[in-house]
Each structure stands twice: as C-alpha cells, then as structure tokens.
Amino acid sequence: ITVLDLSHYPPKRLASVAAPAGMIGPPDAVAVARDSSFAIVTTPQKINPADPAKLILDGTGTVLDLANPRNPKIVQTIHAGPGASGVSINRAGTLALVASTGDDSVTAFSIAHMHLTQIGKITLASGASPTDVVFAPDGKNAYVSEHGNKGSKLEILAVDHAKVADTGQSIVTGRGPYGAAITPNGKYLVNTNTGGAIPAPAAGAAPGGAGTPVRRGGTVTLVDLKTRQLLYSVEVGGISEHVAL
C-alpha cells in the first residue's frame, strides 16, 4: 500500500507499507478518514495457496495509522465477508461499512481510536454481489451498489447511530451498478453501471414486450436522493467502474 502526496504534480510517493491488497477488484477498496488520520484498505482476493496461479476470495481489511504519512503503520487487521470490496467511513469517523461480494453482505464496524469492532452484518438478497457502499453526508443512510445479476440496483440502508438496517427500498440506475459517490451537500448520488442503461420500452409495446436494443457501454448516472429518482444517464464507454467527486 503506497501513500501519495497529491499536492505535487506528478504525485509524489511518500511511503509504502507491506499489507494485503487486491489485484482485481473495485478501486473504491480504500477509505480515508475525513481528518486523514487513518485509512481502511480491503482485500477482495488473495493467491490460492493450493494453486498460486489462481486467485480466491479474501475477506480481510487493514487499518493504517496515517498520523505520519511518511511512516504509515498497520494497527489492525479486520475480517468482513469473502470478497470484501467497497469500504466507507462516515463523516464522524465512528462507523465503517464493508461490502462483500462473496456472501452478499455489508458488515458494520464501530470505530474508536483507530480500532474497529464488528457490530453487525446485513445480509442482502442472494446474488446481490455488492461491490460498493457509501454513506450519505448526514450519516442517516447508506447506499449499496448491488452489482450481481439478481441485484442490479442501489439498496438503501438506514443508519441510526451504531444500528444499520436494510430498509428494503432501492433505486434502479442501470445494469450492474458498481461504484458510487455522493455530492458533499447530500443532494445527489453519482454511480457507474458496468452493463449500461436499462432499455426503455419500445413505443407502443405491450407491458413485458421487447424494448429498445441494450447498449453495452458503461454508464454514469445521477440520482436525486430526496425523490430517489434517476435524473440523468450518460454512456461513457467500456466498463465503467468507479467515480470520484
């Protein structure tokens, strides 16, 4: 894991620390506390000890002390579900959520003095394969990108202090939602869909009939979080994975 100084161009490498990290997986597998004092890095895969040429799912995460960015220190190893991928820390720095593709779950951790303690686990529908989870700025909700074929939606979680629960409500943005980010004012969510847009019904087609051809290029979509309505969908080409604001 490498720490970069982005105040320079090109970015300057400050330090590296030996810790597990995924070669393949969502690029949102790193979360940094708002005050930059620590970070959490998840590990979606690891080398299969029985066959080093293959990867298997992993479910670990590493907590890094970044008080001195030139000398990052590993202070804890955590365990979430297999395929631990997207990770998010709330603005208060008191709660972390980890989405795991292997068991269709989101694991909740409380945070105190850079130490994480598991306090709950939300099991989503089978086949949801969540790749990312993001907190709303007010900390009252979190949104899970369900990338799997049996998910393909943003699942809404309710957050009440240390209690996290699935509301059973969701937002459909496209095929295979992958990464997500919320605007600082909390009004909008921007996310990627690796499989592109949901096809619109063909003009005059009967319900359940064939729609317009599906575009396979990835899309970026904008959601109004107050109305929970999809506002815009823009094709960006290729397999769109993550988005940052």
Short mmCIF file of C-alpha atoms in Angstrom, two decimals:
data_model
loop_
_atom_site.label_atom_id
_atom_site.label_comp_id
_atom_site.label_asym_id
_atom_site.label_seq_id
_atom_site.Cartn_x
_atom_site.Cartn_y
_atom_site.Cartn_z
CA ILE A 1 0.00 0.00 0.00
CA THR A 2 1.52 3.31 -1.09
CA VAL A 3 0.86 6.81 0.27
CA LEU A 4 0.99 9.57 -2.34
CA ASP A 5 1.35 13.32 -1.90
CA LEU A 6 -1.18 14.84 -4.32
CA SER A 7 -0.10 18.43 -3.66
CA HIS A 8 2.61 17.89 -6.27
CA TYR A 9 2.35 17.09 -9.95
CA PRO A 10 3.16 14.46 -10.78
CA PRO A 11 2.11 12.96 -7.42
CA LYS A 12 4.99 12.17 -5.12
CA ARG A 13 5.42 8.85 -3.36
CA LEU A 14 5.81 9.36 0.39
CA ALA A 15 5.97 5.82 1.70
CA SER A 16 4.84 2.24 1.23
CA VAL A 17 3.87 -0.44 3.70
CA ALA A 18 3.62 -4.19 3.14
CA ALA A 19 -0.05 -5.11 3.56
CA PRO A 20 -2.52 -7.23 1.58
CA ALA A 21 -4.38 -5.52 -1.24
CA GLY A 22 -6.45 -6.83 -4.13
CA MET A 23 -5.00 -7.02 -7.64
CA ILE A 24 -8.51 -7.34 -9.08
CA GLY A 25 -11.48 -5.56 -7.55
CA PRO A 26 -13.24 -2.23 -7.23
CA PRO A 27 -10.93 0.78 -6.99
CA ASP A 28 -13.07 2.01 -4.08
CA ALA A 29 -11.47 -0.55 -1.76
CA VAL A 30 -9.75 2.26 0.18
CA ALA A 31 -11.44 4.64 2.61
CA VAL A 32 -9.62 7.50 4.32
CA ALA A 33 -10.99 9.20 7.43
CA ARG A 34 -12.15 12.77 6.91
CA ASP A 35 -9.25 14.10 9.03
CA SER A 36 -6.80 11.83 7.15
CA SER A 37 -5.66 10.25 10.42
CA PHE A 38 -6.26 6.67 9.30
CA ALA A 39 -7.37 4.55 6.37
CA ILE A 40 -9.03 1.19 5.78
CA VAL A 41 -7.94 -0.98 2.84
CA THR A 42 -9.92 -4.09 1.90
CA THR A 43 -8.62 -7.22 0.18
CA PRO A 44 -11.16 -8.79 -2.23
CA GLN A 45 -8.85 -11.61 -3.37
CA LYS A 46 -5.72 -13.46 -2.39
CA ILE A 47 -3.46 -16.04 -4.03
CA ASN A 48 -4.78 -19.57 -3.73
CA PRO A 49 -2.22 -21.47 -1.61
CA ALA A 50 -3.16 -24.69 -3.43
CA ASP A 51 -2.66 -23.13 -6.86
CA PRO A 52 -0.57 -19.91 -6.91
CA ALA A 53 -1.67 -19.25 -10.50
CA LYS A 54 -5.23 -18.59 -9.32
CA LEU A 55 -6.99 -16.16 -7.00
CA ILE A 56 -9.62 -16.91 -4.37
CA LEU A 57 -11.86 -14.57 -2.41
CA ASP A 58 -10.50 -12.90 0.70
CA GLY A 59 -12.37 -11.01 3.39
CA THR A 60 -9.71 -9.10 5.27
CA GLY A 61 -9.09 -5.40 5.73
CA THR A 62 -6.13 -3.42 7.01
CA VAL A 63 -6.33 -0.34 9.24
CA LEU A 64 -3.48 2.10 8.70
CA ASP A 65 -2.37 4.84 11.07
CA LEU A 66 -1.61 7.86 8.86
CA ALA A 67 -0.66 10.33 11.60
CA ASN A 68 2.72 10.47 9.89
CA PRO A 69 2.07 9.86 6.17
CA ARG A 70 5.77 9.24 5.64
CA ASN A 71 5.62 6.36 8.08
CA PRO A 72 2.23 4.62 7.82
CA LYS A 73 1.68 1.89 10.38
CA ILE A 74 -0.58 -1.15 10.36
CA VAL A 75 -2.61 -1.05 13.57
CA GLN A 76 -5.27 -3.70 12.94
CA THR A 77 -6.48 -6.43 10.60
CA ILE A 78 -10.25 -6.83 10.33
CA HIS A 79 -12.41 -9.58 8.86
CA ALA A 80 -15.57 -8.97 6.84
CA GLY A 81 -17.31 -11.22 4.31
CA PRO A 82 -15.48 -13.01 1.47
CA GLY A 83 -14.74 -10.70 -1.43
CA ALA A 84 -14.52 -7.64 0.86
CA SER A 85 -14.64 -4.79 -1.64
CA GLY A 86 -16.04 -1.27 -1.24
CA VAL A 87 -15.48 0.35 2.15
CA SER A 88 -16.84 3.62 3.52
CA ILE A 89 -16.30 5.67 6.70
CA ASN A 90 -18.96 8.09 7.95
CA ARG A 91 -18.08 11.77 8.36
CA ALA A 92 -17.92 11.47 12.14
CA GLY A 93 -15.31 8.73 11.82
CA THR A 94 -17.28 6.48 14.15
CA LEU A 95 -18.67 3.87 11.75
CA ALA A 96 -17.40 1.89 8.76
CA LEU A 97 -19.23 -0.32 6.28
CA VAL A 98 -17.69 -3.01 4.06
CA ALA A 99 -19.49 -4.55 1.07
CA SER A 100 -18.61 -8.18 0.33
CA THR A 101 -19.38 -9.85 -2.98
CA GLY A 102 -18.87 -13.44 -1.87
CA ASP A 103 -21.67 -13.69 0.68
CA ASP A 104 -23.91 -10.79 -0.43
CA SER A 105 -23.35 -8.82 2.75
CA VAL A 106 -22.47 -5.47 4.26
CA THR A 107 -20.52 -5.62 7.52
CA ALA A 108 -20.74 -2.75 10.02
CA PHE A 109 -17.87 -1.75 12.31
CA SER A 110 -17.75 0.83 15.07
CA ILE A 111 -14.59 2.93 15.20
CA ALA A 112 -12.85 4.28 18.30
CA HIS A 113 -9.24 5.48 18.43
CA MET A 114 -8.49 3.84 15.08
CA HIS A 115 -9.76 0.48 16.32
CA LEU A 116 -12.64 -1.26 14.51
CA THR A 117 -15.15 -3.56 16.22
CA GLN A 118 -17.75 -5.51 14.25
CA ILE A 119 -21.23 -4.56 15.43
CA GLY A 120 -23.46 -6.06 12.76
CA LYS A 121 -23.89 -7.65 9.37
CA ILE A 122 -26.63 -7.03 6.82
CA THR A 123 -27.37 -9.94 4.52
CA LEU A 124 -28.74 -8.86 1.15
CA ALA A 125 -30.64 -10.94 -1.40
CA SER A 126 -28.79 -13.94 -2.79
CA GLY A 127 -26.85 -12.95 -5.90
CA ALA A 128 -26.73 -9.23 -5.00
CA SER A 129 -22.91 -9.27 -5.12
CA PRO A 130 -22.42 -5.79 -3.58
CA THR A 131 -19.28 -4.01 -4.76
CA ASP A 132 -19.57 -0.63 -3.04
CA VAL A 133 -21.29 1.14 -0.16
CA VAL A 134 -21.33 4.89 0.54
CA PHE A 135 -22.61 6.97 3.46
CA ALA A 136 -24.84 9.99 2.94
CA PRO A 137 -23.13 13.11 4.38
CA ASP A 138 -25.64 13.31 7.27
CA GLY A 139 -24.85 9.70 8.18
CA LYS A 140 -28.51 8.67 8.28
CA ASN A 141 -28.46 6.47 5.19
CA ALA A 142 -26.02 4.42 3.17
CA TYR A 143 -26.35 3.18 -0.40
CA VAL A 144 -25.13 -0.23 -1.58
CA SER A 145 -24.21 -0.94 -5.22
CA GLU A 146 -25.63 -4.40 -5.94
CA HIS A 147 -23.67 -5.44 -9.00
CA GLY A 148 -24.94 -9.00 -9.36
CA ASN A 149 -27.50 -10.13 -11.93
CA LYS A 150 -30.00 -10.74 -9.14
CA GLY A 151 -29.34 -7.29 -7.68
CA SER A 152 -28.57 -4.58 -10.25
CA LYS A 153 -29.83 -1.76 -8.02
CA LEU A 154 -28.82 0.60 -5.25
CA GLU A 155 -30.08 -0.80 -1.95
CA ILE A 156 -30.86 1.79 0.75
CA LEU A 157 -29.69 1.22 4.33
CA ALA A 158 -30.91 3.13 7.37
CA VAL A 159 -28.27 4.21 9.88
CA ASP A 160 -29.21 5.15 13.46
CA HIS A 161 -26.02 5.75 15.42
CA ALA A 162 -24.48 2.25 15.64
CA LYS A 163 -27.52 0.46 14.22
CA VAL A 164 -27.55 -0.29 10.49
CA ALA A 165 -30.56 -1.92 8.82
CA ASP A 166 -31.81 -2.69 5.32
CA THR A 167 -34.85 -0.54 4.52
CA GLY A 168 -35.99 -2.90 1.75
CA GLN A 169 -36.08 0.11 -0.58
CA SER A 170 -33.92 0.51 -3.65
CA ILE A 171 -33.17 2.65 -6.70
CA VAL A 172 -32.63 1.24 -10.19
CA THR A 173 -29.98 3.12 -12.18
CA GLY A 174 -28.76 0.66 -14.80
CA ARG A 175 -27.29 -2.78 -15.30
CA GLY A 176 -24.58 -3.76 -12.84
CA PRO A 177 -24.17 -0.74 -10.53
CA TYR A 178 -20.54 -0.77 -9.41
CA GLY A 179 -19.13 2.36 -7.77
CA ALA A 180 -20.88 5.33 -6.19
CA ALA A 181 -20.22 8.76 -4.72
CA ILE A 182 -22.48 11.35 -3.09
CA THR A 183 -22.18 15.11 -3.54
CA PRO A 184 -20.98 16.98 -0.43
CA ASN A 185 -24.39 18.63 0.01
CA GLY A 186 -26.04 15.21 0.10
CA LYS A 187 -28.49 16.02 -2.68
CA TYR A 188 -27.26 13.72 -5.41
CA LEU A 189 -25.69 10.32 -5.88
CA VAL A 190 -23.48 9.61 -8.87
CA ASN A 191 -22.81 6.00 -9.76
CA THR A 192 -21.45 3.79 -12.50
CA ASN A 193 -23.20 0.88 -14.23
CA THR A 194 -20.82 -1.54 -15.92
CA GLY A 195 -23.56 -3.11 -18.04
CA GLY A 196 -25.02 0.14 -19.31
CA ALA A 197 -28.53 1.55 -19.22
CA ILE A 198 -31.78 -0.30 -18.64
CA PRO A 199 -33.52 -0.47 -22.04
CA ALA A 200 -36.58 1.77 -22.42
CA PRO A 201 -39.84 0.13 -23.56
CA ALA A 202 -40.36 0.33 -27.30
CA ALA A 203 -43.05 2.76 -28.45
CA GLY A 204 -46.43 1.08 -28.37
CA ALA A 205 -45.00 -2.13 -26.93
CA ALA A 206 -47.18 -4.17 -24.63
CA PRO A 207 -46.08 -4.48 -20.99
CA GLY A 208 -43.28 -7.00 -20.78
CA GLY A 209 -42.59 -6.72 -24.50
CA ALA A 210 -39.22 -6.16 -26.11
CA GLY A 211 -37.60 -2.80 -25.53
CA THR A 212 -35.04 -0.81 -27.42
CA PRO A 213 -31.68 -2.53 -28.02
CA VAL A 214 -29.50 -2.69 -24.93
CA ARG A 215 -26.34 -0.63 -25.07
CA ARG A 216 -23.46 -2.48 -23.51
CA GLY A 217 -21.28 0.58 -22.94
CA GLY A 218 -20.97 1.52 -19.29
CA THR A 219 -22.97 4.47 -17.98
CA VAL A 220 -22.72 7.10 -15.27
CA THR A 221 -26.00 8.08 -13.66
CA LEU A 222 -27.24 10.88 -11.42
CA VAL A 223 -29.87 10.25 -8.74
CA ASP A 224 -31.88 12.81 -6.77
CA LEU A 225 -31.69 11.44 -3.21
CA LYS A 226 -34.70 13.42 -2.00
CA THR A 227 -37.08 11.99 -4.59
CA ARG A 228 -34.95 8.88 -5.23
CA GLN A 229 -35.47 9.39 -8.92
CA LEU A 230 -32.98 8.83 -11.73
CA LEU A 231 -32.26 12.21 -13.35
CA TYR A 232 -29.59 11.52 -15.96
CA SER A 233 -27.83 8.58 -17.57
CA VAL A 234 -24.77 9.15 -19.76
CA GLU A 235 -22.90 6.47 -21.69
CA VAL A 236 -19.17 6.68 -21.08
CA GLY A 237 -17.98 3.57 -22.92
CA GLY A 238 -16.16 0.48 -21.82
CA ILE A 239 -16.75 -0.99 -18.38
CA SER A 240 -17.29 2.00 -16.11
CA GLU A 241 -16.18 1.06 -12.61
CA HIS A 242 -15.72 3.88 -10.13
CA VAL A 243 -16.45 7.58 -9.91
CA ALA A 244 -14.96 10.22 -7.61
CA LEU A 245 -16.10 13.74 -6.75
#
